[in-house]
PDB file of C-alpha atoms in Angstrom:
ATOM      1  CA  UNK C   1      -9.742   0.048  10.604  1.00 66.00           C
ATOM      2  CA  UNK C   2     -13.537  -0.106  10.205  1.00 70.00           C
ATOM      3  CA  UNK C   3     -13.231  -0.177   6.380  1.00 71.00           C
ATOM      4  CA  UNK C   4     -10.832  -3.199   6.657  1.00 73.00           C
ATOM      5  CA  UNK C   5     -13.474  -5.142   8.699  1.00 80.00           C
ATOM      6  CA  UNK C   6     -16.439  -4.559   6.505  1.00 76.00           C
ATOM      7  CA  UNK C   7     -15.694  -7.487   4.069  1.00 72.00           C
ATOM      8  CA  UNK C   8     -14.649 -10.027   6.719  1.00 82.00           C
ATOM      9  CA  UNK C   9     -17.823  -9.227   8.654  1.00 83.00           C
ATOM     10  CA  UNK C  10     -19.979  -9.622   5.647  1.00 78.00           C
ATOM     11  CA  UNK C  11     -18.240 -13.003   4.721  1.00 83.00           C
ATOM     12  CA  UNK C  12     -19.026 -14.079   8.293  1.00 91.00           C
ATOM     13  CA  UNK C  13     -22.589 -13.596   7.782  1.00 89.00           C
ATOM     14  CA  UNK C  14     -23.057 -10.223   9.370  1.00 88.00           C
ATOM     15  CA  UNK C  15     -25.143  -7.486   7.647  1.00 84.00           C
ATOM     16  CA  UNK C  16     -23.082  -4.234   7.382  1.00 78.00           C
ATOM     17  CA  UNK C  17     -25.397  -1.255   7.355  1.00 78.00           C
ATOM     18  CA  UNK C  18     -24.888   2.432   6.831  1.00 76.00           C
ATOM     19  CA  UNK C  19     -21.549   2.355   5.114  1.00 71.00           C
ATOM     20  CA  UNK C  20     -22.456   5.774   3.657  1.00 69.00           C
ATOM     21  CA  UNK C  21     -22.254   7.278   7.130  1.00 76.00           C
ATOM     22  CA  UNK C  22     -18.493   6.498   7.644  1.00 77.00           C
ATOM     23  CA  UNK C  23     -16.067   9.345   7.069  1.00 81.00           C
ATOM     24  CA  UNK C  24     -12.935   9.135   4.980  1.00 83.00           C
ATOM     25  CA  UNK C  25      -9.719   7.981   6.411  1.00 85.00           C
ATOM     26  CA  UNK C  26      -7.122  10.520   7.681  1.00 86.00           C
ATOM     27  CA  UNK C  27      -4.184   8.346   6.639  1.00 87.00           C
ATOM     28  CA  UNK C  28      -0.825   9.043   5.028  1.00 88.00           C
ATOM     29  CA  UNK C  29      -1.897   7.600   1.656  1.00 89.00           C
ATOM     30  CA  UNK C  30      -4.836  10.042   1.313  1.00 92.00           C
ATOM     31  CA  UNK C  31      -2.768  12.968   2.590  1.00 92.00           C
ATOM     32  CA  UNK C  32      -0.215  11.991   0.013  1.00 92.00           C
ATOM     33  CA  UNK C  33      -2.825  11.844  -2.743  1.00 92.00           C
ATOM     34  CA  UNK C  34      -3.970  15.460  -1.883  1.00 93.00           C
ATOM     35  CA  UNK C  35      -0.311  16.824  -1.503  1.00 92.00           C
ATOM     36  CA  UNK C  36       0.795  15.333  -4.767  1.00 91.00           C
ATOM     37  CA  UNK C  37      -2.155  16.854  -6.697  1.00 91.00           C
ATOM     38  CA  UNK C  38      -1.564  20.226  -4.975  1.00 91.00           C
ATOM     39  CA  UNK C  39      -4.806  20.250  -3.089  1.00 92.00           C
ATOM     40  CA  UNK C  40      -2.944  20.208   0.312  1.00 90.00           C
ATOM     41  CA  UNK C  41       0.381  21.759   1.167  1.00 86.00           C
ATOM     42  CA  UNK C  42       2.416  22.688   4.166  1.00 79.00           C
ATOM     43  CA  UNK C  43       3.602  26.217   5.235  1.00 75.00           C
ATOM     44  CA  UNK C  44       6.576  24.883   7.339  1.00 67.00           C
ATOM     45  CA  UNK C  45       8.602  21.814   8.046  1.00 64.00           C
ATOM     46  CA  UNK C  46       7.598  19.694  10.989  1.00 59.00           C
ATOM     47  CA  UNK C  47      11.210  19.916  12.343  1.00 63.00           C
ATOM     48  CA  UNK C  48      10.625  23.582  12.959  1.00 71.00           C
ATOM     49  CA  UNK C  49       7.792  22.823  15.347  1.00 72.00           C
ATOM     50  CA  UNK C  50       7.588  22.191  19.070  1.00 77.00           C
ATOM     51  CA  UNK C  51       6.157  18.872  20.228  1.00 73.00           C
ATOM     52  CA  UNK C  52       2.748  20.467  20.939  1.00 79.00           C
ATOM     53  CA  UNK C  53       2.759  22.227  17.575  1.00 79.00           C
ATOM     54  CA  UNK C  54       3.734  19.008  15.712  1.00 77.00           C
ATOM     55  CA  UNK C  55       0.922  17.316  17.415  1.00 79.00           C
ATOM     56  CA  UNK C  56      -1.446  20.048  16.349  1.00 82.00           C
ATOM     57  CA  UNK C  57      -0.106  19.767  12.760  1.00 83.00           C
ATOM     58  CA  UNK C  58      -0.714  16.041  12.945  1.00 82.00           C
ATOM     59  CA  UNK C  59      -4.292  16.492  13.950  1.00 85.00           C
ATOM     60  CA  UNK C  60      -4.926  19.187  11.420  1.00 88.00           C
ATOM     61  CA  UNK C  61      -3.551  17.176   8.549  1.00 88.00           C
ATOM     62  CA  UNK C  62      -5.604  14.264   9.513  1.00 89.00           C
ATOM     63  CA  UNK C  63      -8.817  16.267   9.842  1.00 91.00           C
ATOM     64  CA  UNK C  64      -8.183  18.042   6.482  1.00 93.00           C
ATOM     65  CA  UNK C  65      -7.398  14.752   4.844  1.00 92.00           C
ATOM     66  CA  UNK C  66     -10.694  13.310   6.129  1.00 92.00           C
ATOM     67  CA  UNK C  67     -12.651  16.431   4.953  1.00 93.00           C
ATOM     68  CA  UNK C  68     -11.019  16.402   1.556  1.00 93.00           C
ATOM     69  CA  UNK C  69     -11.598  12.689   0.960  1.00 92.00           C
ATOM     70  CA  UNK C  70     -15.401  13.185   1.878  1.00 91.00           C
ATOM     71  CA  UNK C  71     -15.519  16.301  -0.510  1.00 93.00           C
ATOM     72  CA  UNK C  72     -13.905  14.269  -3.285  1.00 92.00           C
ATOM     73  CA  UNK C  73     -16.485  11.502  -2.823  1.00 91.00           C
ATOM     74  CA  UNK C  74     -19.268  14.104  -3.038  1.00 92.00           C
ATOM     75  CA  UNK C  75     -17.773  15.515  -6.219  1.00 94.00           C
ATOM     76  CA  UNK C  76     -17.366  12.138  -7.787  1.00 93.00           C
ATOM     77  CA  UNK C  77     -20.964  11.201  -6.933  1.00 94.00           C
ATOM     78  CA  UNK C  78     -22.231  14.405  -8.473  1.00 96.00           C
ATOM     79  CA  UNK C  79     -20.084  13.832 -11.620  1.00 96.00           C
ATOM     80  CA  UNK C  80     -21.564  10.361 -11.976  1.00 95.00           C
ATOM     81  CA  UNK C  81     -25.009  11.470 -11.016  1.00 97.00           C
ATOM     82  CA  UNK C  82     -25.443   8.736  -8.300  1.00 95.00           C
ATOM     83  CA  UNK C  83     -26.613   8.902  -4.726  1.00 91.00           C
ATOM     84  CA  UNK C  84     -24.429   8.282  -1.727  1.00 86.00           C
ATOM     85  CA  UNK C  85     -26.225   5.068  -1.064  1.00 81.00           C
ATOM     86  CA  UNK C  86     -25.465   3.773  -4.475  1.00 86.00           C
ATOM     87  CA  UNK C  87     -21.716   4.779  -4.275  1.00 87.00           C
ATOM     88  CA  UNK C  88     -20.691   4.645  -0.659  1.00 84.00           C
ATOM     89  CA  UNK C  89     -17.289   5.910   0.364  1.00 86.00           C
ATOM     90  CA  UNK C  90     -15.893   2.416   0.911  1.00 82.00           C
ATOM     91  CA  UNK C  91     -16.418   1.781  -2.844  1.00 83.00           C
ATOM     92  CA  UNK C  92     -14.674   5.021  -3.820  1.00 87.00           C
ATOM     93  CA  UNK C  93     -11.761   4.122  -1.318  1.00 86.00           C
ATOM     94  CA  UNK C  94     -11.537   0.633  -2.765  1.00 82.00           C
ATOM     95  CA  UNK C  95     -12.047   1.788  -6.291  1.00 81.00           C
ATOM     96  CA  UNK C  96      -9.187   4.020  -6.442  1.00 85.00           C
ATOM     97  CA  UNK C  97      -8.229   6.652  -3.796  1.00 89.00           C
ATOM     98  CA  UNK C  98      -6.505   4.228  -1.401  1.00 88.00           C
ATOM     99  CA  UNK C  99      -4.469   2.548  -4.099  1.00 88.00           C
ATOM    100  CA  UNK C 100      -3.693   5.830  -5.834  1.00 91.00           C
ATOM    101  CA  UNK C 101      -2.469   7.388  -2.544  1.00 91.00           C
ATOM    102  CA  UNK C 102      -0.479   4.293  -1.632  1.00 90.00           C
ATOM    103  CA  UNK C 103       1.235   4.363  -5.068  1.00 92.00           C
ATOM    104  CA  UNK C 104       2.041   8.070  -4.776  1.00 93.00           C
ATOM    105  CA  UNK C 105       3.494   7.680  -1.334  1.00 90.00           C
ATOM    106  CA  UNK C 106       5.632   4.547  -2.267  1.00 91.00           C
ATOM    107  CA  UNK C 107       7.070   6.156  -5.364  1.00 93.00           C
ATOM    108  CA  UNK C 108       7.942   9.546  -3.617  1.00 90.00           C
ATOM    109  CA  UNK C 109      10.479   9.009  -0.892  1.00 89.00           C
ATOM    110  CA  UNK C 110      10.565  12.735   0.123  1.00 88.00           C
ATOM    111  CA  UNK C 111       6.853  12.963   0.426  1.00 88.00           C
ATOM    112  CA  UNK C 112       6.806   9.608   2.389  1.00 87.00           C
ATOM    113  CA  UNK C 113       9.351  10.805   4.914  1.00 85.00           C
ATOM    114  CA  UNK C 114       7.504  14.210   5.347  1.00 85.00           C
ATOM    115  CA  UNK C 115       4.183  12.478   5.907  1.00 86.00           C
ATOM    116  CA  UNK C 116       5.771  10.015   8.337  1.00 82.00           C
ATOM    117  CA  UNK C 117       7.128  12.968  10.353  1.00 80.00           C
ATOM    118  CA  UNK C 118       3.743  14.680  10.280  1.00 81.00           C
ATOM    119  CA  UNK C 119       1.368  11.673  10.640  1.00 79.00           C
ATOM    120  CA  UNK C 120       3.213  10.116  13.487  1.00 72.00           C
ATOM    121  CA  UNK C 121       4.536  12.785  15.955  1.00 55.00           C
ATOM    122  CA  UNK C 122       6.000  10.443  18.481  1.00 55.00           C
ATOM    123  CA  UNK C 123       2.989   8.443  19.706  1.00 50.00           C
ATOM    124  CA  UNK C 124       2.683   4.635  19.312  1.00 46.00           C
ATOM    125  CA  UNK C 125      -0.677   5.148  17.560  1.00 49.00           C
ATOM    126  CA  UNK C 126      -1.832   8.257  15.710  1.00 48.00           C
ATOM    127  CA  UNK C 127      -4.364   9.235  18.376  1.00 51.00           C
ATOM    128  CA  UNK C 128      -3.611  12.701  19.746  1.00 50.00           C
ATOM    129  CA  UNK C 129      -3.452  11.569  23.251  1.00 48.00           C
ATOM    130  CA  UNK C 130      -0.793   8.931  22.383  1.00 47.00           C
ATOM    131  CA  UNK C 131      -2.813   5.755  23.291  1.00 43.00           C
TER     132      UNK C 131
END
């Protein structure tokens, strides 16, 4: 949500600092990107899990997705030989990972359904405590 507010806040005249300190999103699009490329996989189906196990799986997938997105950004910066301040994560997300993940998830019905089961284990919002 923070990433989606950066530009409107800047347009409203607010200075947005420290974009490089934000972590990657733990969303279905980024999880789909990593599943599709073989970086992330699942040992069992969500349907085989109890409610508590499904919630744990949900939290694990989000945490791993965040870590992988951050790692991908670091690898990209290294490849391009730029500092984090020169290429903040928000630029990497906008420049490709968010759109690529969204395209992958929208084109692969099976993956989308699997991620929906994992990423939304029954709560209204994704928060583990069901806020």
